[in-house]
Coordinates of C-alpha atoms and ligand atoms in Angstrom, one line a residue:
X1 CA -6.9 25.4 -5.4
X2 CA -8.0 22.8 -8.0
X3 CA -5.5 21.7 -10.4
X4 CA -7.4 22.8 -13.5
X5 CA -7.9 26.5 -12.1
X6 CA -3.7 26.9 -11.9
X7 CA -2.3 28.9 -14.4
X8 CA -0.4 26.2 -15.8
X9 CA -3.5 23.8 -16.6
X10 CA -4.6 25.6 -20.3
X11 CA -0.9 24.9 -21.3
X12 CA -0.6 21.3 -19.6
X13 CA -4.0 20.6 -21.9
X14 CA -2.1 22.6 -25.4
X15 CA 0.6 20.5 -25.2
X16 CA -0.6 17.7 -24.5
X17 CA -2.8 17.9 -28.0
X18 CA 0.6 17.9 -29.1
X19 CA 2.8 15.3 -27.5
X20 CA -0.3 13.0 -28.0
X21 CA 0.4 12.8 -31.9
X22 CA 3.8 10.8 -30.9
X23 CA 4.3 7.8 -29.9
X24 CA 7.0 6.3 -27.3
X25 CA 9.1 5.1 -30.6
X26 CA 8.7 8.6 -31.8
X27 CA 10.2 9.7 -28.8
X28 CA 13.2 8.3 -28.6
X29 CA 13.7 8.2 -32.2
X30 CA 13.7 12.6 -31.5
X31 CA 15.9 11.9 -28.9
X32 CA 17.5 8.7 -29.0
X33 CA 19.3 9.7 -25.4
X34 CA 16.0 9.9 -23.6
X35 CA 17.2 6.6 -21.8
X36 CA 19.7 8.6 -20.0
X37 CA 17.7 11.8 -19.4
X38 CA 14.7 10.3 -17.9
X39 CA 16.7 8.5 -15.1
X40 CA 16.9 8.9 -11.5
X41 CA 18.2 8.2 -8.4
X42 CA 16.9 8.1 -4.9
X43 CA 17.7 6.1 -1.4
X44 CA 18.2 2.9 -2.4
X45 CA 16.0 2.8 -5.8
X46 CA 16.9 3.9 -9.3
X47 CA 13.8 4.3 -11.9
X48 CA 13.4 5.3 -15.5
X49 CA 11.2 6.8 -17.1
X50 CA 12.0 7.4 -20.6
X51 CA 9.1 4.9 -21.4
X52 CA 6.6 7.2 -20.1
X53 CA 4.8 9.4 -22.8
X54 CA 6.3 12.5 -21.8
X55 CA 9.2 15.0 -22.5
X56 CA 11.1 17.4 -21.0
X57 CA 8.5 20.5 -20.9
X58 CA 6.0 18.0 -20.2
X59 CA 7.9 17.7 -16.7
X60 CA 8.8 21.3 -17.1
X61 CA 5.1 22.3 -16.8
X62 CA 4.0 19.3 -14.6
X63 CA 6.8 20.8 -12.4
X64 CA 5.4 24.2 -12.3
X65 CA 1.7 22.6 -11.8
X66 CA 3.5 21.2 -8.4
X67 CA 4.6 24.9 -7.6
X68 CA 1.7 26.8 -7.9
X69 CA -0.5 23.6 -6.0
X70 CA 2.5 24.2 -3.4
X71 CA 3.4 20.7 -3.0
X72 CA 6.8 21.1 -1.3
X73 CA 4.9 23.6 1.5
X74 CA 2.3 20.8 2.3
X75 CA 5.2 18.4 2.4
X76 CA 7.1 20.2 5.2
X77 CA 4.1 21.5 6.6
X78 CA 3.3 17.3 7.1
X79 CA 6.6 16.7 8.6
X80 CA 6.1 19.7 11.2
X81 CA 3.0 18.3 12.0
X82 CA 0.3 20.9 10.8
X83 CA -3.4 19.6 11.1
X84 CA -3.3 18.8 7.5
X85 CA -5.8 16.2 8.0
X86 CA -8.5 18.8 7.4
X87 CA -12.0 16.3 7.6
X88 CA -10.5 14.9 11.0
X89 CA -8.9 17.8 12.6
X90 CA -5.3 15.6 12.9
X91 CA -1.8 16.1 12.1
X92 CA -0.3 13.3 9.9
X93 CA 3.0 12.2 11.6
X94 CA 3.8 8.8 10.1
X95 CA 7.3 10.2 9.0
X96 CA 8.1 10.6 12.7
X97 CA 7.8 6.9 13.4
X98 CA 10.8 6.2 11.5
X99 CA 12.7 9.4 12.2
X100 CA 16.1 7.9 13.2
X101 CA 18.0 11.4 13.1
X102 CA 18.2 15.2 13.9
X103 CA 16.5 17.2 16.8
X104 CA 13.4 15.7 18.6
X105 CA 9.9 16.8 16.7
X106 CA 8.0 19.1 19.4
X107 CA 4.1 19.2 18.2
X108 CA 1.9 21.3 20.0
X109 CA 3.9 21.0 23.1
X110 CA 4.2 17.1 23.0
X111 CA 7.5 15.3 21.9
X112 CA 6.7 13.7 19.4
X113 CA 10.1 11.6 18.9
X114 CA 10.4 10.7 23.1
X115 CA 6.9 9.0 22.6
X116 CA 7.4 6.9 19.5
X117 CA 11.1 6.2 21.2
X118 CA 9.4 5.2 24.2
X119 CA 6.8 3.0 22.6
X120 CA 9.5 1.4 20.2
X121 CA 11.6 0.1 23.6
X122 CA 9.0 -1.3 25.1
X123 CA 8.3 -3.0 21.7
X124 CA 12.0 -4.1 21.7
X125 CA 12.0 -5.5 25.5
X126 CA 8.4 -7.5 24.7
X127 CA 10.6 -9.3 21.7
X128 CA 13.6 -9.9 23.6
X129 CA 11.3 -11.6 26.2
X130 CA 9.3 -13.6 23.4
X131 CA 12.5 -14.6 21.6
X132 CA 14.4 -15.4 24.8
X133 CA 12.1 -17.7 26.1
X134 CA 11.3 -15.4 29.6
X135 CA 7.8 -14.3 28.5
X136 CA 5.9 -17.7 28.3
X137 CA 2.1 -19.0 27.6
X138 CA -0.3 -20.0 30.5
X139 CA 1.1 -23.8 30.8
X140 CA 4.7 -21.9 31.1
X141 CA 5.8 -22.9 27.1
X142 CA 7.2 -20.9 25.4
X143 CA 5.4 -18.6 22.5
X144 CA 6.2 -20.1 19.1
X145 CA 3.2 -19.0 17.2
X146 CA 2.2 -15.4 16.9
X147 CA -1.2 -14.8 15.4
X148 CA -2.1 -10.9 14.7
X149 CA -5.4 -10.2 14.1
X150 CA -6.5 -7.1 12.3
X151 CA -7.9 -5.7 9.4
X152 CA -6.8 -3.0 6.5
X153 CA -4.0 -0.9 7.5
X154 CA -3.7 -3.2 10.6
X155 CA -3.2 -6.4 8.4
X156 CA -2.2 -5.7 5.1
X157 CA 0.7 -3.3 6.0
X158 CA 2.4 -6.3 8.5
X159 CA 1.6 -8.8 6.3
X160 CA 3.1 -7.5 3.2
X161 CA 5.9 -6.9 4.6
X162 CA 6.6 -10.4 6.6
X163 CA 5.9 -12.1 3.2
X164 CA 8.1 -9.7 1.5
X165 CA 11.0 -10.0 4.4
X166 CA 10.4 -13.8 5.0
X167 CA 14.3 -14.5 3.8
X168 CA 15.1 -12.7 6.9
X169 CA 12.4 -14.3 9.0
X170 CA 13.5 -15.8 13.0
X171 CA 13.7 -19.2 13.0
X172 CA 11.7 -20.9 15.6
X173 CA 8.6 -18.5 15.7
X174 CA 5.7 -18.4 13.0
X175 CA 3.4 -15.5 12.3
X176 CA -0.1 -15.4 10.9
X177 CA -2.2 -13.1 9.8
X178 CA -5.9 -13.2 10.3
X179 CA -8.5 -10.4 8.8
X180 CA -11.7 -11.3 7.8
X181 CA -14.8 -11.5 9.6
X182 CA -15.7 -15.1 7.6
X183 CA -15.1 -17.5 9.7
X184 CA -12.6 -19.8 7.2
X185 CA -10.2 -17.6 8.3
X186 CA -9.4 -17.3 11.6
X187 CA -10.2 -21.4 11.6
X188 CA -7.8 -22.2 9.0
X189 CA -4.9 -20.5 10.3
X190 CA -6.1 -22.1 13.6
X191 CA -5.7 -25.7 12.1
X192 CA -2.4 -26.8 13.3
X193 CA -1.2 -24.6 16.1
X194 CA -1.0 -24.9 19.8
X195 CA -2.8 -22.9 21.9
X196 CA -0.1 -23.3 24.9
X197 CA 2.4 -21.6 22.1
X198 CA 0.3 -19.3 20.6
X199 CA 0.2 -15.1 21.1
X200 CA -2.4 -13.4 19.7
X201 CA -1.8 -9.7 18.7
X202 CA -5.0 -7.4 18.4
X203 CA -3.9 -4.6 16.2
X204 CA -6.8 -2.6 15.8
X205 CA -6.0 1.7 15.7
X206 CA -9.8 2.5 17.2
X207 CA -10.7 -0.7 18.6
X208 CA -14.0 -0.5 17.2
X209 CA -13.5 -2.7 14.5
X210 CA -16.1 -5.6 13.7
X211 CA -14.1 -7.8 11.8
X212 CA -11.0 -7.7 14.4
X213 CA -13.1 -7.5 17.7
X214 CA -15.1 -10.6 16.3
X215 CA -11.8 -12.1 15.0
X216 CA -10.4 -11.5 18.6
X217 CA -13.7 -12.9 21.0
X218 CA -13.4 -16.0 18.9
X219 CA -9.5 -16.4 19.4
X220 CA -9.7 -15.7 23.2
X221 CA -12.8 -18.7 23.5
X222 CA -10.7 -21.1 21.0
X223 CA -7.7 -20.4 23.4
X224 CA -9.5 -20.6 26.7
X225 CA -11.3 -24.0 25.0
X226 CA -8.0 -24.9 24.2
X227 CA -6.0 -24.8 27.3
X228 CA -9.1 -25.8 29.5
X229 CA -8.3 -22.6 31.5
X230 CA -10.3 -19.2 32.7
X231 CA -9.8 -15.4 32.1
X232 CA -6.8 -15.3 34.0
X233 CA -5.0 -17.2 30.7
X234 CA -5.4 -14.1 28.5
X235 CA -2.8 -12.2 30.4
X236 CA -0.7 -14.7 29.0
X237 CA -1.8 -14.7 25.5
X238 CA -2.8 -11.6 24.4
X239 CA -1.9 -8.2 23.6
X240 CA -3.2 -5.5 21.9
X241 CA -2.0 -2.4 19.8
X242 CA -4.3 0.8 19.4
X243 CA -5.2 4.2 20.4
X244 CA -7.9 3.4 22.2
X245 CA -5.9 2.1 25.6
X246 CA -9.9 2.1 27.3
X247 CA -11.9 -0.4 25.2
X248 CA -8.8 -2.9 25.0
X249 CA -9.0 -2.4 28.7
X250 CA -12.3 -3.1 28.4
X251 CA -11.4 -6.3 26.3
X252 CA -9.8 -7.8 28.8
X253 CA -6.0 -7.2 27.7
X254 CA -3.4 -6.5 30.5
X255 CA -2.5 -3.1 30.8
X256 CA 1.5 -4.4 30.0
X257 CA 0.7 -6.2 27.2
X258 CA -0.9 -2.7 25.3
X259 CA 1.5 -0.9 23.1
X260 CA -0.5 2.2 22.0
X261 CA -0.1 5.3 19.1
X262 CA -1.6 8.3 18.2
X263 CA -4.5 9.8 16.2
X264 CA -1.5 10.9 13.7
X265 CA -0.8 7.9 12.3
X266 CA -3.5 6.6 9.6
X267 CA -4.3 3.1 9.3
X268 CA -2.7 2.3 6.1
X269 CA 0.6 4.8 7.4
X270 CA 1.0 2.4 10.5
X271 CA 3.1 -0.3 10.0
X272 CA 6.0 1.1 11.8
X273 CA 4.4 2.2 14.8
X274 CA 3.4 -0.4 17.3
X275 CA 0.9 -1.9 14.6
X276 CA 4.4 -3.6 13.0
X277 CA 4.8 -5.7 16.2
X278 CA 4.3 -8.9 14.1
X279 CA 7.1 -7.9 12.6
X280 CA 9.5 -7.1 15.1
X281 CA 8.7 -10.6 16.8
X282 CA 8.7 -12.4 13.2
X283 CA 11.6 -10.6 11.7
X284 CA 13.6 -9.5 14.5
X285 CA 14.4 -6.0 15.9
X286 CA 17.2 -5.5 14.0
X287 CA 15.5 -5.6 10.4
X288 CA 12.7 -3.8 11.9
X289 CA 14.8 -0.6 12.6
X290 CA 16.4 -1.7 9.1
X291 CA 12.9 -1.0 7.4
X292 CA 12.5 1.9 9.4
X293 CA 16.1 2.8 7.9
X294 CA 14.8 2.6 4.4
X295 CA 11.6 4.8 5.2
X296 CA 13.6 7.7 6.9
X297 CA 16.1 7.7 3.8
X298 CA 13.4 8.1 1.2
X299 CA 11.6 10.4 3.9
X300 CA 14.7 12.8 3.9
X301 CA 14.9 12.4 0.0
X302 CA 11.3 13.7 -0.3
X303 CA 11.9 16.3 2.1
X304 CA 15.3 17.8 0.9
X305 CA 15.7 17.1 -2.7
X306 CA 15.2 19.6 -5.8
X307 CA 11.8 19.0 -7.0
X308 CA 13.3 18.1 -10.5
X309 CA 15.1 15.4 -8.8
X310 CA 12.5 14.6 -6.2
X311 CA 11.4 10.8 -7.3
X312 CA 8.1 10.5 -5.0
X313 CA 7.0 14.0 -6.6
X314 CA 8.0 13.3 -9.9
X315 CA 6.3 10.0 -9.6
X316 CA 3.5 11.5 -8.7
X317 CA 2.9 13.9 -11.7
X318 CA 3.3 11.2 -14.1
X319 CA 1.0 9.4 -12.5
X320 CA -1.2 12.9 -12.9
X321 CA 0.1 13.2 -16.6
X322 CA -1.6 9.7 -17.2
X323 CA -4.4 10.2 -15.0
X324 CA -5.9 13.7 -16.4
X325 CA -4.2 14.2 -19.8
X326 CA -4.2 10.7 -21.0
X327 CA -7.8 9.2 -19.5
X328 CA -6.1 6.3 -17.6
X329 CA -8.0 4.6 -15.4
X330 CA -5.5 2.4 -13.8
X331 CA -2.4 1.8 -12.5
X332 CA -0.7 -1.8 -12.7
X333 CA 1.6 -2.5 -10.1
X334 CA 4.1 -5.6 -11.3
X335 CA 6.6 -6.8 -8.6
X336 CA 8.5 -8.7 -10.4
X337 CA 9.9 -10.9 -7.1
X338 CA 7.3 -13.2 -5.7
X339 CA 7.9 -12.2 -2.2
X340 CA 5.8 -8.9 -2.8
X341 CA 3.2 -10.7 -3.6
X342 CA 1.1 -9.0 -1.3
X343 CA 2.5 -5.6 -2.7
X344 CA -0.8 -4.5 -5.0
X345 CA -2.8 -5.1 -2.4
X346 CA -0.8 -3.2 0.0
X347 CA -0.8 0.0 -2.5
X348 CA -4.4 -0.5 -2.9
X349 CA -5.3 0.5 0.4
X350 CA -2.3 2.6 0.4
X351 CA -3.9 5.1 -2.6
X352 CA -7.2 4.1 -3.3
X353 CA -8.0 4.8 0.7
X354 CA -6.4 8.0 0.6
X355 CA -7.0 9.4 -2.8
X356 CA -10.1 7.5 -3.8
X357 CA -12.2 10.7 -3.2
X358 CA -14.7 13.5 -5.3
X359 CA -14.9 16.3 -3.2
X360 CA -12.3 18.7 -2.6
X361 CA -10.3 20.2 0.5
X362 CA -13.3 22.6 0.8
X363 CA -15.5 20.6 0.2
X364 CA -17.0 21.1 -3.1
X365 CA -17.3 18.4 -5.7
X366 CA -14.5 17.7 -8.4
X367 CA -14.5 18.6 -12.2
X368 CA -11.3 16.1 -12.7
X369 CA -10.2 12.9 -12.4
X370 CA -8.4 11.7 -8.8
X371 CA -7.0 8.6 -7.2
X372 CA -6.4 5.6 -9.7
X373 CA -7.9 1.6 -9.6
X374 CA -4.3 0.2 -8.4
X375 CA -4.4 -3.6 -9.3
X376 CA -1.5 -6.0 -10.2
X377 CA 0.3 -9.5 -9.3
X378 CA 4.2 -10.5 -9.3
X379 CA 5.7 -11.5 -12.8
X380 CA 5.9 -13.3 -14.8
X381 CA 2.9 -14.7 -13.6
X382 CA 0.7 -11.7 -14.6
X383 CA 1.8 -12.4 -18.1
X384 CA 0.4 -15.6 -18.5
X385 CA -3.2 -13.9 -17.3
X386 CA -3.9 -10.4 -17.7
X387 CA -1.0 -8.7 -19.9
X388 CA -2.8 -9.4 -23.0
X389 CA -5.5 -6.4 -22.3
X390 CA -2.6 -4.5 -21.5
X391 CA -0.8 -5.2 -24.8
X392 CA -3.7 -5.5 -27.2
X393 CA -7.1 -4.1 -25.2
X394 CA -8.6 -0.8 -25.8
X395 CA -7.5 0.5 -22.5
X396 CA -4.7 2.4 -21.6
X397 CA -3.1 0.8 -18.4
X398 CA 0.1 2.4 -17.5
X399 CA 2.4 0.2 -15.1
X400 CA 5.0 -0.2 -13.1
X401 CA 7.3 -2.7 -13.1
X402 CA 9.1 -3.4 -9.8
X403 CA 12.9 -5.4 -9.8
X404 CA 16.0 -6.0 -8.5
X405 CA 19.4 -6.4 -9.9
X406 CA 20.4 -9.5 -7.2
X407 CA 17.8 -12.4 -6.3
X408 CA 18.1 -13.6 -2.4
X409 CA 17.4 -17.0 -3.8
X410 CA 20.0 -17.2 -6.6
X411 CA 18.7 -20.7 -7.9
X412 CA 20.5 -21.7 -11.7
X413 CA 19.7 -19.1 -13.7
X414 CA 15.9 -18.3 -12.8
X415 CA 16.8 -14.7 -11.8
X416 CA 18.3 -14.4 -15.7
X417 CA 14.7 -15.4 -16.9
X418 CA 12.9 -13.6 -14.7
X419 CA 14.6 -10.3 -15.4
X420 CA 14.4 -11.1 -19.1
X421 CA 10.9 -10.9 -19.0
X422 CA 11.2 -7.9 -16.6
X423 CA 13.1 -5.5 -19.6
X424 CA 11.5 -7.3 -22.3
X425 CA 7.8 -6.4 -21.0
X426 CA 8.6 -2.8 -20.7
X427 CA 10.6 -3.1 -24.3
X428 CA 7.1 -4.8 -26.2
X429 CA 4.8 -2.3 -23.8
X430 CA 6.7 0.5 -25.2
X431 CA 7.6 -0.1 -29.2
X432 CA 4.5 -2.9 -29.7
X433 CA 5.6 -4.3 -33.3
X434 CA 4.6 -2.7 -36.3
X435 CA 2.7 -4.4 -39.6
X436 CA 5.6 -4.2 -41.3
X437 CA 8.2 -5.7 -38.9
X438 CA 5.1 -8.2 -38.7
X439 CA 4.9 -8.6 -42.4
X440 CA 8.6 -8.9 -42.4
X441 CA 8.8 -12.1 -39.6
X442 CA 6.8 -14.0 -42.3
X443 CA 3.9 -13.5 -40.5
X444 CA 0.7 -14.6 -42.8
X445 CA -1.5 -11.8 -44.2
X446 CA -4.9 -13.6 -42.6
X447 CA -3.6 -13.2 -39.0
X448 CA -1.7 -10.1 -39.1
X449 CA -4.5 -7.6 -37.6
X450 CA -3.8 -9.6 -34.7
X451 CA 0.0 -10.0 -34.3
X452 CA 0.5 -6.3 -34.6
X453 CA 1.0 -4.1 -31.4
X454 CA 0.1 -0.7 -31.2
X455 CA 2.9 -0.5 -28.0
X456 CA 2.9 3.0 -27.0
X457 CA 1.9 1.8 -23.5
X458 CA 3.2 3.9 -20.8
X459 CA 5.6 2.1 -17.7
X460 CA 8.2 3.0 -15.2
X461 CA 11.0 0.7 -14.5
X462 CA 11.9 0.6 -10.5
X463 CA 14.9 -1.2 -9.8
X464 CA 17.0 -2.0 -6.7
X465 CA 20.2 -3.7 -6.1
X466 CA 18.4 -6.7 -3.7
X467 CA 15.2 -6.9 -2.1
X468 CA 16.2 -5.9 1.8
X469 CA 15.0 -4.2 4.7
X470 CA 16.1 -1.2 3.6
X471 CA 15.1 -1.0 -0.1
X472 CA 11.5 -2.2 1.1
X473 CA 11.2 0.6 3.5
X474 CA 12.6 3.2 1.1
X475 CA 9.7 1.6 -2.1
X476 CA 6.7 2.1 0.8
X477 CA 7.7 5.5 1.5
X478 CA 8.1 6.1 -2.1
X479 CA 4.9 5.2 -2.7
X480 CA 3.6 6.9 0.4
X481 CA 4.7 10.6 -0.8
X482 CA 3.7 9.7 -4.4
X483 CA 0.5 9.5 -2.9
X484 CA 0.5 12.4 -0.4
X485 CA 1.9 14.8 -3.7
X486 CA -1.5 13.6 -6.0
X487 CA -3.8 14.4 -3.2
X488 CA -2.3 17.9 -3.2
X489 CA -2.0 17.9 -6.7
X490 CA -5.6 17.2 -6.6
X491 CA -6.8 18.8 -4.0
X492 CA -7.9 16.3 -1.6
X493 CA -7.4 15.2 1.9
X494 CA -5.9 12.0 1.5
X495 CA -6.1 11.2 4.9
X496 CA -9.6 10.8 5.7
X497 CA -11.9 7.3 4.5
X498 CA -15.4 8.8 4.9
X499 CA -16.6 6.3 2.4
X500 CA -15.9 3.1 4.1
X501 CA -18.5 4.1 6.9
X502 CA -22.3 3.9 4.8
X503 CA -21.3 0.3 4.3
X504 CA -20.8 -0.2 8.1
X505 CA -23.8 1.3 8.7
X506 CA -26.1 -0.2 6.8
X507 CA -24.0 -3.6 7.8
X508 CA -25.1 -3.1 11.4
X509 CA -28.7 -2.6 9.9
X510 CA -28.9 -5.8 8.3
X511 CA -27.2 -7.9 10.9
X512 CA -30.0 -8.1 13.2
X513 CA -32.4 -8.9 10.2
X514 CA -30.0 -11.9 9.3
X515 CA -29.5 -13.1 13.1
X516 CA -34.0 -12.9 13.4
X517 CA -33.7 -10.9 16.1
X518 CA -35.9 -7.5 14.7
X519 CA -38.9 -7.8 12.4
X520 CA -37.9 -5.0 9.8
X521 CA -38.7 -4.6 6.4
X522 CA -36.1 -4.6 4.0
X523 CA -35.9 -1.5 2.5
X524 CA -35.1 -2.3 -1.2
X525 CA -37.2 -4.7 -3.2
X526 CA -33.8 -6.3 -4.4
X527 CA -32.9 -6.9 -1.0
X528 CA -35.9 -8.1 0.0
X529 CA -35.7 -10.8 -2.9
X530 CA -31.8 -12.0 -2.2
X531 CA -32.9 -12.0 1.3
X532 CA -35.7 -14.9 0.3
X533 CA -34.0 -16.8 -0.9
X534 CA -31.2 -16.6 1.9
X535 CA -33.2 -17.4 4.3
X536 CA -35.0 -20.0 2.3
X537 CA -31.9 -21.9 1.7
X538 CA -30.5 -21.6 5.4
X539 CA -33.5 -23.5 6.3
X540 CA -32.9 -26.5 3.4
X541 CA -36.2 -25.4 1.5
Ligands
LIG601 O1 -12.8 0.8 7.5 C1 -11.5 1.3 7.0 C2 -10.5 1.4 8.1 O2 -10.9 2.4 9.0 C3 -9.1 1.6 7.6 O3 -8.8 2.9 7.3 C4 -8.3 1.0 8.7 O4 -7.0 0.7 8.3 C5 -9.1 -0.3 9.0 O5 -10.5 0.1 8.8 C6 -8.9 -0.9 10.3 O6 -9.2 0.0 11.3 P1 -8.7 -0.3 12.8 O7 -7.2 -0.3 12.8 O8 -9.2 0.9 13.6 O9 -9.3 -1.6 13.3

């Protein structure tokens, strides 16, 4: 059912005429204990939420919205491995690739758990030989440099987390990540490494990719150039992740060196199947199984917790509250601890793939606002850049601000600073400064339009005790079921991407048109100009 046709939607909208009239300082000066009240704890993370613009029967009624969009049902009927992937016709099993306890998952007569067991041990023997110096290049050196090449949930996933893990990184072996189809990439990250120590990983779920099968025939001539050597040098070099074990055949790959996964795990959901294979050679197998720790904790959390206590669900009507009631448009996500760096962008796949969407789980066309733009960067540097439209522009921007309690780098007393800025963002987001407190500062009547804040600005403080293994896994799946409860909530399938194909399409289209191969028209005058002058200045006119 669509959210707005539950019973619960006409007095969602009535109070929310009300609870707009107040402000976050009118809030808590009602209830000065909101602090307290709006807190919670799950695996590894504690977040607050008393500077959201929300109270008690606003969660009471956002709670009961949940209920009768039967969000808990959907959630276990996920985990059993149902076809919720409606569009596709798939279950959605990415919470068995981390399941570390209980009875083995049986799905339509398959087990589930002995497969991703079995995949996992070869992963585990493949590092062992890699890091022990048995499983060597071509020339018989040893493989120093790992290179994975992939794109969208087979990049960004792996390479978040290495960047966001690289305090626990090996010593002695390097990974890269290459993605795009332009060139600049995969030659850069080229520059400087030796091809007789160099493994590339093709992590590609369908093996149909452009971008990666492109990436990947260039990497295999580059190597071959490299070590002045024939086919037979690929065995060596490459291997492959994917669920399509015939076209990497087809590739070339050896049959040992393929470390496959199912339809059931999407893209963006992979980056503890085989697709984290970077990692485990990067990181190490330990801390690999220690981010799959993190995920299964907050996995059991969303599973088995009260619904009034369950953080990826509650998360996820807030994020509704803003989203419907409120008009935001947005959600900034603000790490502050530079090595999620890569974070946003991880989350932007992450939601926008999954709940990016206008048409409903039968297929008709939505009345109501879905998925949020997800956007951010670490702090503090964000707030020498974009906070100011947050503070003072005429949007509404609700964020989330991301910390921990201990720094792995504990350097004077830059973590102090840091986390300063951390509370103290959330603080001016939330109670702004008034024209009198303004007027009181000694602030001169001619500026003081502009050194007043509104504040009123919703965010939600996530803090953990030290950025780990653990706590990492335990924030992705966080985020993962915050995402899984808005699609229901919104009636979507989140687990389809039907709108990233027109653009391939028409991609394939152009392609022989830009490499002179077809005379064909463009079909859009615009086109038709840009192409001109394209062509024009690839010949020097
Ligand atoms: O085009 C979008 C997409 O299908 C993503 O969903 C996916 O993560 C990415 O491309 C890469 O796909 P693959 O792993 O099959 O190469």
């Amino acid at each position: 059912m669509n959210p707005t046709e539950t019973k619960v939607w006409a007095e969602l909208e009535a109070h929310f005429i009300e609870l707009k009239q107040l402000t976050i300082a009118e809030l808590f000066a009602l209830d000065p204990s909101r602090g307290k009240q709006f807190a919670y704890d799950a695996p590894y993370w504690h977040v607050n939420l008393a500077k959201q613009r929300l109270t008690e029967e606003t969660l009471k009624l956002l709670l009961r919205l949940a209920k009768e969009q039967g969000v808990q049902a959907e959630a276990r009927a996920m985990f059993r491995g149902e076809r919720i992937n409606q569009t596709e016709n798939r279950a959605v099993l990415h919470t068995a690739l981390r399941q570390m306890g209980g009875e083995d998952l049986i799905v339509e007569g398959e087990n589930i758990t002995a497969q991703v067991r079995a995949v996992l041990g070869r992963m585990e023997v493949f590092c062992a030989k890699v890091h022990g110096g048995e499983l060597v290049g071509h020339t018989g050196k040893p493989l120093r440099s790992v290179v994975n090449i992939g794109i969208g949930g087979s990049d960004l996933g792996p390479l978040m987390v290495y960047e966001a893990l690289r305090y626990y990184a090996l010593e002695g072996i390097r990974v890269e990540f290459v993605s795009n189809i332009d060139a600049t990439h995969l030659v850069e990250t080229l520059k400087g490494l030796d091809p007789e120590e160099t493994l590339f990983i093709i992590a590609s779920k369908t093996f149909t990719t452009q971008e990666t099968l492109t990436n990947a025939r260039s990497a295999k001539e580059w190597l071959l150039r490299g070590l002045r050597a024939g086919e037979e040098a690929v065995a060596k070099h490459f291997c492959a992740l994917s669920t399509n074990l015939e076209k990497v055949e087809e590739f070339g790959i050896a049959k040992e060196n393929i470390f496959g996964f199912w339809d059931w795990v999407g893209g963006r959901y992979s980056l503890t199947s085989a697709i984290g294979l970077s990692l485990m050679l990067g990181l190490g197998v330990e801390n690999f199984h220690a981010l799959r720790k993190g995920f299964y904790a907050m996995d059991r959390h969303f599973l088995e917790a009260e619904e009034e206590e369950n953080l990826p669900l509650i998360l996820a009507l807030v994020g509704l509250w803003n989203n419907n009631f409120f008009g935001a448009e947005s959600l900034a996500i603000l790490p502050y601890d530079q090595y999620l760096h890569r974070f946003p962008a991880y989350l932007q796949q992450g939601d926008m793939e999954s709940n990016g969407k206008a048409v409903d789980r039968q297929g008709n066309p939505v009345r109501y606002q879905t998925g949020p733009i997800i956007w951010g960067e670490p702090g503090t540097n964000g707030q020498h850049a974009f906070y100011q439209l947050i503070h003072q522009g005429t949007k509404l921007i609700p964020c989330d601000f991301i910390g921990f309690a201990r720094p792995l780098n504990p350097l004077g007393d830059h973590h102090k600073k840091l986390m300063s800025n951390f509370f103290a963002q959330q603080q001016a987001l939330a109670f702004g400064r008034t024209e009198a407190e303004a007027r009181a500062m000694g602030i001169k009547e001619e500026v003081l339009p502009y050194r007043v804040f509104s504040g009123s600005r919703p965010t939600t403080c996530l803090l953990a005790e030290q950025l780990t293994p653990e706590s990492l896994g335990a924030l992705i799946a966080l985020y993962e079921h915050k995402i899984f409860c808005q699609g229901i909530l919104w009636n979507l399938d989140s687990f389809d991407q039907w709108g990233v194909e027109l653009g391939k399409e028409l991609a394939g289209q152009i392609l022989p048109l830009l490499a002179g191969g077809k005379e064909s028209v463009p079909s859009d005058s615009a086109l038709a100009e840009v192409l001109e002058y394209y062509f024009k200045k690839q010949n020097h006119e």
